[in-house]
Coordinates of C-alpha atoms and ligand atoms in Angstrom, one line a residue:
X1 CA 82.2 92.9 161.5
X2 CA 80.7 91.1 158.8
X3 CA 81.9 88.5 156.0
X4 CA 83.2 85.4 156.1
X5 CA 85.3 84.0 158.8
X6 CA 88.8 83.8 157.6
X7 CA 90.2 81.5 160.5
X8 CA 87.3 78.7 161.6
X9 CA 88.0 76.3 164.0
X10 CA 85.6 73.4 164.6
X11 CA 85.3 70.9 167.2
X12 CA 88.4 71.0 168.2
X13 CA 90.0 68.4 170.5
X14 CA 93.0 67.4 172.1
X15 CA 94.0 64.6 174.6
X16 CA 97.3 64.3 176.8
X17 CA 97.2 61.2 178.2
X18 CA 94.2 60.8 180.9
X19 CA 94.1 64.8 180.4
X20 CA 91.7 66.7 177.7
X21 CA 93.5 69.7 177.0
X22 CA 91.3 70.9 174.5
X23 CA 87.4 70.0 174.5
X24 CA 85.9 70.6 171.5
X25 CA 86.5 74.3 170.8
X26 CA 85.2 76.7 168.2
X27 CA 86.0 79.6 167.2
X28 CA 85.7 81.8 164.2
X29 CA 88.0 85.1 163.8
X30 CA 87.2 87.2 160.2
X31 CA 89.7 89.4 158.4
X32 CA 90.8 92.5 160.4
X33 CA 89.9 91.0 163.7
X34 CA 91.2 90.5 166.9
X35 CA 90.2 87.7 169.1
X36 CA 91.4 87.7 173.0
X37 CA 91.3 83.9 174.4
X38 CA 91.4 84.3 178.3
X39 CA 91.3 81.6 180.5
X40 CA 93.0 80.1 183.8
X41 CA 96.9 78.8 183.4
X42 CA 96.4 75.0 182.3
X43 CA 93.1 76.1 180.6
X44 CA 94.3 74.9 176.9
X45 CA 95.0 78.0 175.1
X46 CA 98.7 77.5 174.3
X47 CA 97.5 74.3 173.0
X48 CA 94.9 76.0 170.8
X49 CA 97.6 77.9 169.2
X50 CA 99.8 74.7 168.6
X51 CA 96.9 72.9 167.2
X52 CA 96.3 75.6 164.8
X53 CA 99.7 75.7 163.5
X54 CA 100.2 72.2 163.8
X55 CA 102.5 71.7 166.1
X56 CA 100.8 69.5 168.0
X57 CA 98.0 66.7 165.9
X58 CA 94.6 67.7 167.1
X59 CA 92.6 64.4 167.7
X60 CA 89.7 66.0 166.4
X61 CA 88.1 68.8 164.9
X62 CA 88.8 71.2 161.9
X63 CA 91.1 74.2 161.4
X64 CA 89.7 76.0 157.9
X65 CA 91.6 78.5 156.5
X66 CA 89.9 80.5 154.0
X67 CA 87.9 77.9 154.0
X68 CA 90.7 75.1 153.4
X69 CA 90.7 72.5 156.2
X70 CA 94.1 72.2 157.3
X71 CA 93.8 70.4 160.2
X72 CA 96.5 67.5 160.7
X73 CA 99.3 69.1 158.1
X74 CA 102.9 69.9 159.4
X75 CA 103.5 73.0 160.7
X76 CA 105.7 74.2 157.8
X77 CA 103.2 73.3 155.5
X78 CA 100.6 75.2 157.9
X79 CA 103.0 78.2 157.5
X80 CA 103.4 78.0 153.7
X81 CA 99.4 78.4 154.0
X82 CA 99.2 82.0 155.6
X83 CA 99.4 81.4 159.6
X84 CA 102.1 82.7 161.2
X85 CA 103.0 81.9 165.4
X86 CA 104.3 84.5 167.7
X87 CA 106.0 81.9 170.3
X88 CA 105.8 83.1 174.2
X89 CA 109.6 81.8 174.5
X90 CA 112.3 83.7 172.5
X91 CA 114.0 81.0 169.9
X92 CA 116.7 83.1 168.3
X93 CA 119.6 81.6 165.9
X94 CA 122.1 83.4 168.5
X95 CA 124.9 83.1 165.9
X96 CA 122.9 84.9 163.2
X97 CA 122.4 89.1 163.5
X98 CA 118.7 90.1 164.0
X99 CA 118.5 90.8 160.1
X100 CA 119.6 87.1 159.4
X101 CA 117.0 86.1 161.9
X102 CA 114.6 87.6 160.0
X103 CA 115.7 87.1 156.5
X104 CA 115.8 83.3 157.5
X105 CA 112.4 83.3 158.7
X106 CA 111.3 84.7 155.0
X107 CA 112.8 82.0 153.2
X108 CA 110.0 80.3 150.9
X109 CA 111.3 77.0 151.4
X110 CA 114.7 76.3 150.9
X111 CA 117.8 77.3 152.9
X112 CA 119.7 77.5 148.9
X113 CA 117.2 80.1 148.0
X114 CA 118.5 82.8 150.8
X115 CA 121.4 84.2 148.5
X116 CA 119.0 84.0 145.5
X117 CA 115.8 85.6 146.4
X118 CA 115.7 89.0 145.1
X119 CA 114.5 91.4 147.9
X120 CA 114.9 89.5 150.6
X121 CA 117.2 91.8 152.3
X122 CA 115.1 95.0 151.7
X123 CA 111.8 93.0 153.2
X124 CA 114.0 92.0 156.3
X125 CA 115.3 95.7 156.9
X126 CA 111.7 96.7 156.5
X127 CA 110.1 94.2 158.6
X128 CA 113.0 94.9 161.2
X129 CA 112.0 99.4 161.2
X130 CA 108.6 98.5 161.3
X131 CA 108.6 96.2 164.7
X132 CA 111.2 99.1 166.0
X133 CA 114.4 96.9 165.6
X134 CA 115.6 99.2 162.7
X135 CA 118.6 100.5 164.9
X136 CA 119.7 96.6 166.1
X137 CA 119.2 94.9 163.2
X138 CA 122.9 94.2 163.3
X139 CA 123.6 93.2 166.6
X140 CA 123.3 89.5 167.5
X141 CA 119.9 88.5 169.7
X142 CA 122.1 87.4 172.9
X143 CA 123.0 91.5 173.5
X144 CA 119.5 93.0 173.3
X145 CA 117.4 93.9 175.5
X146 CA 114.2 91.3 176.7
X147 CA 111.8 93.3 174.7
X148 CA 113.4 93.5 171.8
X149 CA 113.7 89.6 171.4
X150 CA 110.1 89.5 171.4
X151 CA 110.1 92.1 168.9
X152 CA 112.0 89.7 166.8
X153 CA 109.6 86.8 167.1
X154 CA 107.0 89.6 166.0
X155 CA 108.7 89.6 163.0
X156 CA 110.1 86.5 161.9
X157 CA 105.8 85.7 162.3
X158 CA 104.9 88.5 160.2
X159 CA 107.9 88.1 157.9
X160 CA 105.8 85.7 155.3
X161 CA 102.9 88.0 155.5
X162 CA 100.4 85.6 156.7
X163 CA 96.3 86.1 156.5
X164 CA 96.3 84.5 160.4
X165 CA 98.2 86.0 163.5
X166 CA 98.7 84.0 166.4
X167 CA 100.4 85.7 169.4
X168 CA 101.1 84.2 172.6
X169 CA 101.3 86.3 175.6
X170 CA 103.2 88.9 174.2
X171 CA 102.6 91.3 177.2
X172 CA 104.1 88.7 179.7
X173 CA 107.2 90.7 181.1
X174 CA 106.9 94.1 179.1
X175 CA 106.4 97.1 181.3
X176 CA 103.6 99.7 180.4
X177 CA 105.5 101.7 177.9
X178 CA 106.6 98.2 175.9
X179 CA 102.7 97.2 176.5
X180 CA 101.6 100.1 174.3
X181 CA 104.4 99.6 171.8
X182 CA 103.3 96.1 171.1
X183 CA 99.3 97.2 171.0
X184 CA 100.1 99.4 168.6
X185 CA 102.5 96.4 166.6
X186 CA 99.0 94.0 166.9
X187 CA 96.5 96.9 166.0
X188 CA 98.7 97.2 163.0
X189 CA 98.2 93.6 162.0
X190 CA 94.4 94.3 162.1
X191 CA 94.4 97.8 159.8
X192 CA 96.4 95.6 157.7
X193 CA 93.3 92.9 157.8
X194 CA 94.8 90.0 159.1
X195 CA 92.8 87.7 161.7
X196 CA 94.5 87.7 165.1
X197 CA 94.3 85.2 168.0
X198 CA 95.8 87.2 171.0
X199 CA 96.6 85.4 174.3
X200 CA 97.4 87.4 177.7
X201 CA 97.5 87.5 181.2
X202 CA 97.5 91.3 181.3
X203 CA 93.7 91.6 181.0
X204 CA 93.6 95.5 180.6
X205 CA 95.8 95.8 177.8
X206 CA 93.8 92.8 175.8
X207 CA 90.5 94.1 176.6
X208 CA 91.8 97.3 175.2
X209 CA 93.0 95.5 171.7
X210 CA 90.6 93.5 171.0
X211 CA 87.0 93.1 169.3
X212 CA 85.6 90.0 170.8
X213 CA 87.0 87.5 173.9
X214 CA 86.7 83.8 174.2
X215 CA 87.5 82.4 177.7
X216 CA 88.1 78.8 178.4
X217 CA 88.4 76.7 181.2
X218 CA 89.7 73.1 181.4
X219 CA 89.6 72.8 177.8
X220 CA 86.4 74.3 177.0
X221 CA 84.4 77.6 176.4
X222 CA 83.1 79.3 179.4
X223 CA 82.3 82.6 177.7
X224 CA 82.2 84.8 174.7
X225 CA 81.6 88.3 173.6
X226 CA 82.9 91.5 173.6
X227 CA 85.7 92.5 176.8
X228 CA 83.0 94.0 178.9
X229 CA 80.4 91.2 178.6
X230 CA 83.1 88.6 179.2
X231 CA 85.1 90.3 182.0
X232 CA 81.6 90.7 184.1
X233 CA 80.6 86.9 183.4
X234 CA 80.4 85.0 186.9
X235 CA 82.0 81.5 185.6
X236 CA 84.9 84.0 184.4
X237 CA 85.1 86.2 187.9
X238 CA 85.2 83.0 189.8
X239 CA 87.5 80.9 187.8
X240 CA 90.1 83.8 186.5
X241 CA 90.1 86.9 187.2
X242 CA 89.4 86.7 191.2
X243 CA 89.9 89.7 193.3
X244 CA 91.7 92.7 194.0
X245 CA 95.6 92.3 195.7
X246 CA 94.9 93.6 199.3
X247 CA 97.5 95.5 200.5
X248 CA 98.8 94.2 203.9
X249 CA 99.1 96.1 206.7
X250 CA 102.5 97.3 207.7
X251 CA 104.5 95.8 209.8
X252 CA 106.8 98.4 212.1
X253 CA 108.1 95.7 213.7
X254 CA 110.2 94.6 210.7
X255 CA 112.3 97.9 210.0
X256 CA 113.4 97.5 213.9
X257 CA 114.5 94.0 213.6
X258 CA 118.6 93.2 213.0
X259 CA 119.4 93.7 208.9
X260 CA 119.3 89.8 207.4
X261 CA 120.6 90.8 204.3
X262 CA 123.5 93.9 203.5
X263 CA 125.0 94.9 200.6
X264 CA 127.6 97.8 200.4
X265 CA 128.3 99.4 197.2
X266 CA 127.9 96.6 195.2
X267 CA 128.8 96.6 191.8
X268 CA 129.0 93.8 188.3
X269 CA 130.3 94.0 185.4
X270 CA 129.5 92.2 182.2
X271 CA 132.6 92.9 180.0
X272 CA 132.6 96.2 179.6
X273 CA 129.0 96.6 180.3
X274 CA 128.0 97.9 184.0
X275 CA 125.2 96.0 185.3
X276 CA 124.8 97.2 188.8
X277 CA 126.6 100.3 189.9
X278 CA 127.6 100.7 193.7
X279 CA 123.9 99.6 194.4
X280 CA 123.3 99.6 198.5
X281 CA 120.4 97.8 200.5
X282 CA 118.8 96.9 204.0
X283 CA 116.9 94.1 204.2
X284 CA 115.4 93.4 208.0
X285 CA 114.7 90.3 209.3
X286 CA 111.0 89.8 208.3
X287 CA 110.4 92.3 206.2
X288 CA 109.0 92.6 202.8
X289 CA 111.5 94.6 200.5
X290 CA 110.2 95.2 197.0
X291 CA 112.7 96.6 194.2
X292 CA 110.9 97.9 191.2
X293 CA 112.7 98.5 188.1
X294 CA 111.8 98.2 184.6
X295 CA 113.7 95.0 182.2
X296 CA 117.8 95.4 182.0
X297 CA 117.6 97.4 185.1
X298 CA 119.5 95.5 187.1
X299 CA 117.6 93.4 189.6
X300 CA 118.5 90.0 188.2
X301 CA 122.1 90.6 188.4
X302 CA 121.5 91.9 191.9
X303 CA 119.8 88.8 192.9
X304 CA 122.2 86.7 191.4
X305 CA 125.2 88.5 192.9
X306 CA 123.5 87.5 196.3
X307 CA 123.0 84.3 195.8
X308 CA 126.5 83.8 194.3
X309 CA 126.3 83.0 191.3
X310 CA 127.7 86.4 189.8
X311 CA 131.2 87.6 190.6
X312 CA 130.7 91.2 192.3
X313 CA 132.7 94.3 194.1
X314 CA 131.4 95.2 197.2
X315 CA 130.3 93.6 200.4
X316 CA 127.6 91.6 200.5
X317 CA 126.7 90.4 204.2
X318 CA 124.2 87.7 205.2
X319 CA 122.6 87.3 209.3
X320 CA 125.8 89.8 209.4
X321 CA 128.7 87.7 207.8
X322 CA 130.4 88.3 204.8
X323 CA 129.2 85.7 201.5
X324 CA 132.3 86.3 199.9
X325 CA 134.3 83.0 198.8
X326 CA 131.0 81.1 199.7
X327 CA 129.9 79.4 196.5
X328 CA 126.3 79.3 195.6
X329 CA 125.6 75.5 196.8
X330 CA 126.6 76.8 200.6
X331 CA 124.8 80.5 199.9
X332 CA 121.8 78.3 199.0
X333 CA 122.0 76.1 202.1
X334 CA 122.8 78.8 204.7
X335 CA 119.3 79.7 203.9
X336 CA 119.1 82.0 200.5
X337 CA 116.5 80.9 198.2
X338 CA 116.3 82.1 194.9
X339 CA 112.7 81.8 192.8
X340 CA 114.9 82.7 189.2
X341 CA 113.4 84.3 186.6
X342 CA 114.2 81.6 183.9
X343 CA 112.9 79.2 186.4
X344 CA 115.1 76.9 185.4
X345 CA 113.2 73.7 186.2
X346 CA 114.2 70.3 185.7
X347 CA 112.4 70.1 182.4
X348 CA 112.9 66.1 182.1
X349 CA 111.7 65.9 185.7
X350 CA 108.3 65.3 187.0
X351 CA 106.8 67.8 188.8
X352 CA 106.9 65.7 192.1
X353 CA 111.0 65.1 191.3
X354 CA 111.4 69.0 191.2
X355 CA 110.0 69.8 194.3
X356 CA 111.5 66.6 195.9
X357 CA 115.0 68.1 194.8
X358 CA 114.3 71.6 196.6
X359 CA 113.7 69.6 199.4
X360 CA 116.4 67.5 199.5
X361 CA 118.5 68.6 202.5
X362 CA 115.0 69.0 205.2
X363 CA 114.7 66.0 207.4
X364 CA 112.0 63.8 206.0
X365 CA 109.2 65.0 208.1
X366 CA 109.3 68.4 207.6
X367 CA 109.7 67.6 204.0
X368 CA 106.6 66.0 203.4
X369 CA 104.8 68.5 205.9
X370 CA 106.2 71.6 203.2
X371 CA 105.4 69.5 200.2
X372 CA 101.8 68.8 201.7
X373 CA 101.4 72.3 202.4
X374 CA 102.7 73.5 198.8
X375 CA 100.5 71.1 197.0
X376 CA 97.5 72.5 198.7
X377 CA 98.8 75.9 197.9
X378 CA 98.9 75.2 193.9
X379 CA 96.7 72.1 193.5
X380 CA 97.3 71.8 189.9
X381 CA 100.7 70.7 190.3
X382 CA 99.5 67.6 192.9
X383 CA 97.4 66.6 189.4
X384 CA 100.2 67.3 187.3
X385 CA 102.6 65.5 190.1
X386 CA 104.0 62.9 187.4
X387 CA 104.2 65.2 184.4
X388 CA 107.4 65.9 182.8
X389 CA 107.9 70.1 184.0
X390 CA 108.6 71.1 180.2
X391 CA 105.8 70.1 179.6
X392 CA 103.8 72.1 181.7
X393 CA 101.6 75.1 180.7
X394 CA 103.6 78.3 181.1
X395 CA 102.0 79.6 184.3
X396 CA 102.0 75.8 185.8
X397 CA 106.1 76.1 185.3
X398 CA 105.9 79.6 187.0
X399 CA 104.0 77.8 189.9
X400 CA 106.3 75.2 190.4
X401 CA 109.3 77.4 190.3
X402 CA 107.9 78.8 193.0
X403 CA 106.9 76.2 194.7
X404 CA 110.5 74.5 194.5
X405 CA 111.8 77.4 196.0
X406 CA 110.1 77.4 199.0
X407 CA 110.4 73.6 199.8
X408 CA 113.9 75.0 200.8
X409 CA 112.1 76.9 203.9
X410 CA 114.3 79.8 203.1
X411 CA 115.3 82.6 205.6
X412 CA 115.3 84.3 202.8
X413 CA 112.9 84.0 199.6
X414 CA 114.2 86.0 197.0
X415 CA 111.5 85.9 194.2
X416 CA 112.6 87.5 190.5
X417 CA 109.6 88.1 188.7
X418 CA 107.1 85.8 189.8
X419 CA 104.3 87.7 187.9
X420 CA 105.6 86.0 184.8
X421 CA 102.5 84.1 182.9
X422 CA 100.2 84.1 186.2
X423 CA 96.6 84.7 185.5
X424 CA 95.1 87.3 187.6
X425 CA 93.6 84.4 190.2
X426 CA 96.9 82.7 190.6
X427 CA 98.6 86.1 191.6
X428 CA 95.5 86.6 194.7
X429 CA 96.5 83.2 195.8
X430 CA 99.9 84.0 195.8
X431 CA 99.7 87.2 197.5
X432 CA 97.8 85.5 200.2
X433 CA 99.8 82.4 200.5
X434 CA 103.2 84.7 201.0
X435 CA 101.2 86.7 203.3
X436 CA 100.1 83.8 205.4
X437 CA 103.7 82.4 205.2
X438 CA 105.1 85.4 207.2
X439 CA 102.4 85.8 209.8
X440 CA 103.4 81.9 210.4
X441 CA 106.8 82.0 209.8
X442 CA 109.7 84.7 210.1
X443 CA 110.8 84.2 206.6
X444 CA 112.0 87.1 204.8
X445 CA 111.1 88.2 201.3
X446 CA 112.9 89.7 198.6
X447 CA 110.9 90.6 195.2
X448 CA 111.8 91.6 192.0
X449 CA 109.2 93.4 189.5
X450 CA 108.4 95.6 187.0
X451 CA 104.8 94.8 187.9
X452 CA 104.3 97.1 190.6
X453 CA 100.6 96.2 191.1
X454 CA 102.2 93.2 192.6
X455 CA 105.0 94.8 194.3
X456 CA 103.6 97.3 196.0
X457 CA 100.9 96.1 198.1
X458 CA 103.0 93.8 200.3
X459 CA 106.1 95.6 200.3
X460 CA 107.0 97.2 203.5
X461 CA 109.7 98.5 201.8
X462 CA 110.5 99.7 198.1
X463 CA 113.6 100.2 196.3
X464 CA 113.6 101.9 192.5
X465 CA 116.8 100.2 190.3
X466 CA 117.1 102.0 187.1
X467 CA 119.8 101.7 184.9
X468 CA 122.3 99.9 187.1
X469 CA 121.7 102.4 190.3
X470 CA 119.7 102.7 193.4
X471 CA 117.5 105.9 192.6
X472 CA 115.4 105.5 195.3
X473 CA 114.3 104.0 199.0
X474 CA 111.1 104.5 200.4
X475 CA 107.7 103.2 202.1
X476 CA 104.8 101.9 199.0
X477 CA 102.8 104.5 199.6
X478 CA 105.2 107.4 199.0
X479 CA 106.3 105.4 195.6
X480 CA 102.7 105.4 193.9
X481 CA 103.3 109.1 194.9
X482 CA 106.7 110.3 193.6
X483 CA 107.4 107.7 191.7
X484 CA 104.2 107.1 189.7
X485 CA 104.4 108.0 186.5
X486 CA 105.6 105.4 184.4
X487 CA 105.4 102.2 186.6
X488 CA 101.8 102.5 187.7
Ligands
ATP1 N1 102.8 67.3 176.2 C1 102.0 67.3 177.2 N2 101.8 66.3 178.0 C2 100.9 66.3 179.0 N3 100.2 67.4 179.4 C3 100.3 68.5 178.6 C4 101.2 68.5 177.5 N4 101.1 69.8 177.0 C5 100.3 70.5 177.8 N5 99.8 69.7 178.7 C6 98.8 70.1 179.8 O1 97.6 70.6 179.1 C7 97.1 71.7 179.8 C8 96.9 72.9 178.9 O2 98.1 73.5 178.7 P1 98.3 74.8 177.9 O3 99.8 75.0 177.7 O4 97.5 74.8 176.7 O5 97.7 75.9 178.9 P2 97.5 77.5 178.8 O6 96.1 77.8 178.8 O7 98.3 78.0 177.7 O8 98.1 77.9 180.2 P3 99.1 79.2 180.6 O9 98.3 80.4 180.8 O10 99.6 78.7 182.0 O11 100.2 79.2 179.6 C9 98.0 71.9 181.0 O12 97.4 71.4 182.2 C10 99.3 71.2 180.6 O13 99.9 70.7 181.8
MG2 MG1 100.2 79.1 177.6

């Protein structure tokens, strides 16, 4: 790769407060090139990428673009240059069709100029077939599909055909097949010769995309080269990738125990649509019941039916009594927790107010013996214990989420997705802290995931969910068998 670089970042630098989010980071990424930035959740990268585009005011340093330092200007301005942002967060217009989403998106610079602009419509319809949104382009963004939505960000980014890329965990929450779709979207980018900053928790699939890595860590470069070189660095071992998820040993005890949680032919409708189809399932006092299935399956409406917040068919018993006509708020309190996928945080909270409200009905001792123990688990958020949540890196929310759920002290956890955003060390910790939590409690997990890596290993039990039904039951180590291909 030779010639000059066309995205060059110097120095650059950015304070929150008391907290340097970004220490003085360079980084150079030529025409035609992909560059992976790894690093722990909280490490800084997000804020990289908003410095860049200027959404947030670096307090130092210089962002050259083609050599043009454009460090400081507003983002549209920064857009009008040639960079364009792939946010981690969906932001449709949900009133707007995915077309008009797009078309928006390729306005030069004023809204008057949409019914003007020759060609606008054929770009959008083109941009729309080439992401793989060609057959939606009509429908409006709150009826597709998870994957598809961030196919849309993909192109309302690409739509003013900018020289720089910047996409932000576009893995997080796409299964394998989706994964290789979306390489192929950002390899595209790169034939095309644009520069692209990639960040992602799913280390295979960025070590496969890209031509050099940078990994940070509180704010600054630990590392740099290509995958390999980077992903066998100590620093970068220690710090973020960790180990392997042990699978736990099996617990025959659990299957024997009295069913905690029952459903009976349970079935939801959205409208017309038929989000869970006479779905039945065992869960056993203590036991560890993983159900698999890929996005739009069906396991968040599952979850949700449990916890009452879904009207449903079908019985749904709890420590062997009907939850019907219980509302959520006494669901919750009988001992249900729900981890939800959206997370759903107080985002105008603190951190500490957020846990403090999952805690709310445990007499005060056991409180502040749960919150000790939770802040020991995920130490970041005792630092971050006065920040406002929103404003938390995406993996520190995921954490927290968490963590708010189990300052209930459920009987039952059910977690939806907790994979979401986690860096690879996170997800050990986790794995061990649930495992310790049920060798020293008899809480009860339920998990949600299309990440079966995660699933897997601690499940004593695994359901599959595809398209609204219950395809299969069985014990982890018969799934990887029959059920391989395509999840693992
Ligand atoms: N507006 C803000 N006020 C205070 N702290 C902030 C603000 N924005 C970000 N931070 C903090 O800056 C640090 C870096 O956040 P950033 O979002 O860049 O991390 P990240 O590397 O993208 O992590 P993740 O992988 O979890 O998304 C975090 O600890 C975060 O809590
Ligand atoms: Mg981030």
């Amino acid at each position: 790769m030779s010639g000059e670089p066309r995205l060059q970042v110097r120095g650059l630098v950015k304070r929150f407060g008391g907290l340097v989010a970004v220490n003085g980071i360079d980084l150079d990424i030529r025409p035609g090139e992909i560059l992976g930035l790894i690093g722990p959740n909280g490490s800084g990268k997000s804020t990289v990428m908003k410095l860049i585009m200027g959404i947030e005011r670096p307090d130092a340093g210089a962002v050259r673009l083609d050599g043009v330092d454009l460090a400081g200007r507003p983002p549209h301005r920064i857009a009008r240059s040639g960079i364009g942002i792939v946010f981690q967060h969906s932001r449709p217009l949900h009133r707007q069709t995915v077309l008009e989403n797009i078309k928006l998106a390729l306005l030069p610079d004023s809204l008057l100029r949409l019914a003007a602009a020759p060609g606008v419509d054929e770009r959008a319809r083109a941009i729309a077939e080439r992401v793989g949104l060609g057959a939606v382009m009509h429908r409006h963004p709150s009826t597709l599909p998870f994957a598809d939505l961030r196919r849309m960000e993909m192109a309302k980014a690409i739509a003013r055909d900018p020289r720089v890329v910047l996409v932000d965990e576009p893995f997080a929450g796409l299964t394998g097949g989706e994964v290789a779709a979306f390489s192929e979207l950002i390899r595209g980018f790169r034939a095309e010769g644009r520069a692209v900053l990639l960040v992602d928790h799913n280390v295979k699939s960025v070590a496969a995309l890209v031509d050099r890595v940078l990994a940070m860590y509180l704010g600054e470069r630990i590392a740099e080269g290509t995958a390999d070189e980077v992903m066998r660095d100590e620093t970068v071992r220690r710090v973020y990738l960790g180990g392997k998820i042990e699978a736990v040993a099996q617990r025959a005890a659990a299957a024997a125990s009295a069913p905690l949680l029952e459903l009976d032919e349970v079935s939801v409708l959205y409208g017309k649509a038929q989000a869970l189809d006479k779905v039945s399932l065992r869960v056993h006092e203590g036991e560890f019941v993983s159900i698999v299935g890929l996005n739009g399956a069906g396991k968040t409406t599952l979850f949700n039916a449990v916890s009452g917040l879904v009207p449903h068919n079908g019985a749904i018993r709890y420590a062997g009594k009907s939850l019907a006509g219980m509302t959520a708020g006494a669901i919750a309190r009988a001992g249900i927790a729900q981890c939800p996928e959206t997370r759903e945080l107080f985002g105008d909270m603190s951190v500490r107010e957020n846990l403090d409200l999952g805690g709310q009905h445990l007499p005060r001792q056991s409180r502040a013996r749960q919150l000790d123990w939770l802040l020991e688990l995920f130490p970041i958020l005792k630092e971050r214990a006065s920040q406002m949540a929103r404003t938390l890196s995406g993996g520190e929310q995921q954490m927290l989420a968490i963590a708010r759920a189990l300052m209930m002290q459920p009987k039952l956890l059910i977690l939806d997705e907790p994979t979401l955003g986690l860096a690879p060390v996170i997800l050990e910790l986790l794995s061990k802290a649930l495992e310790r939590l049920r060798q020293s409690t008899d809480i009860t997990v339920l998990l949600g995931e299309q990440n079966v890596t995660f699933a897997l290993p601690h499940a004593d039990r695994v359901y599959l969910l595809e398209h609204a039904r219950m395809l299969w039951e069985g014990p982890p180590a018969r799934f990887a068998e029959e059920m391989g291909t395509g999840y693992l």
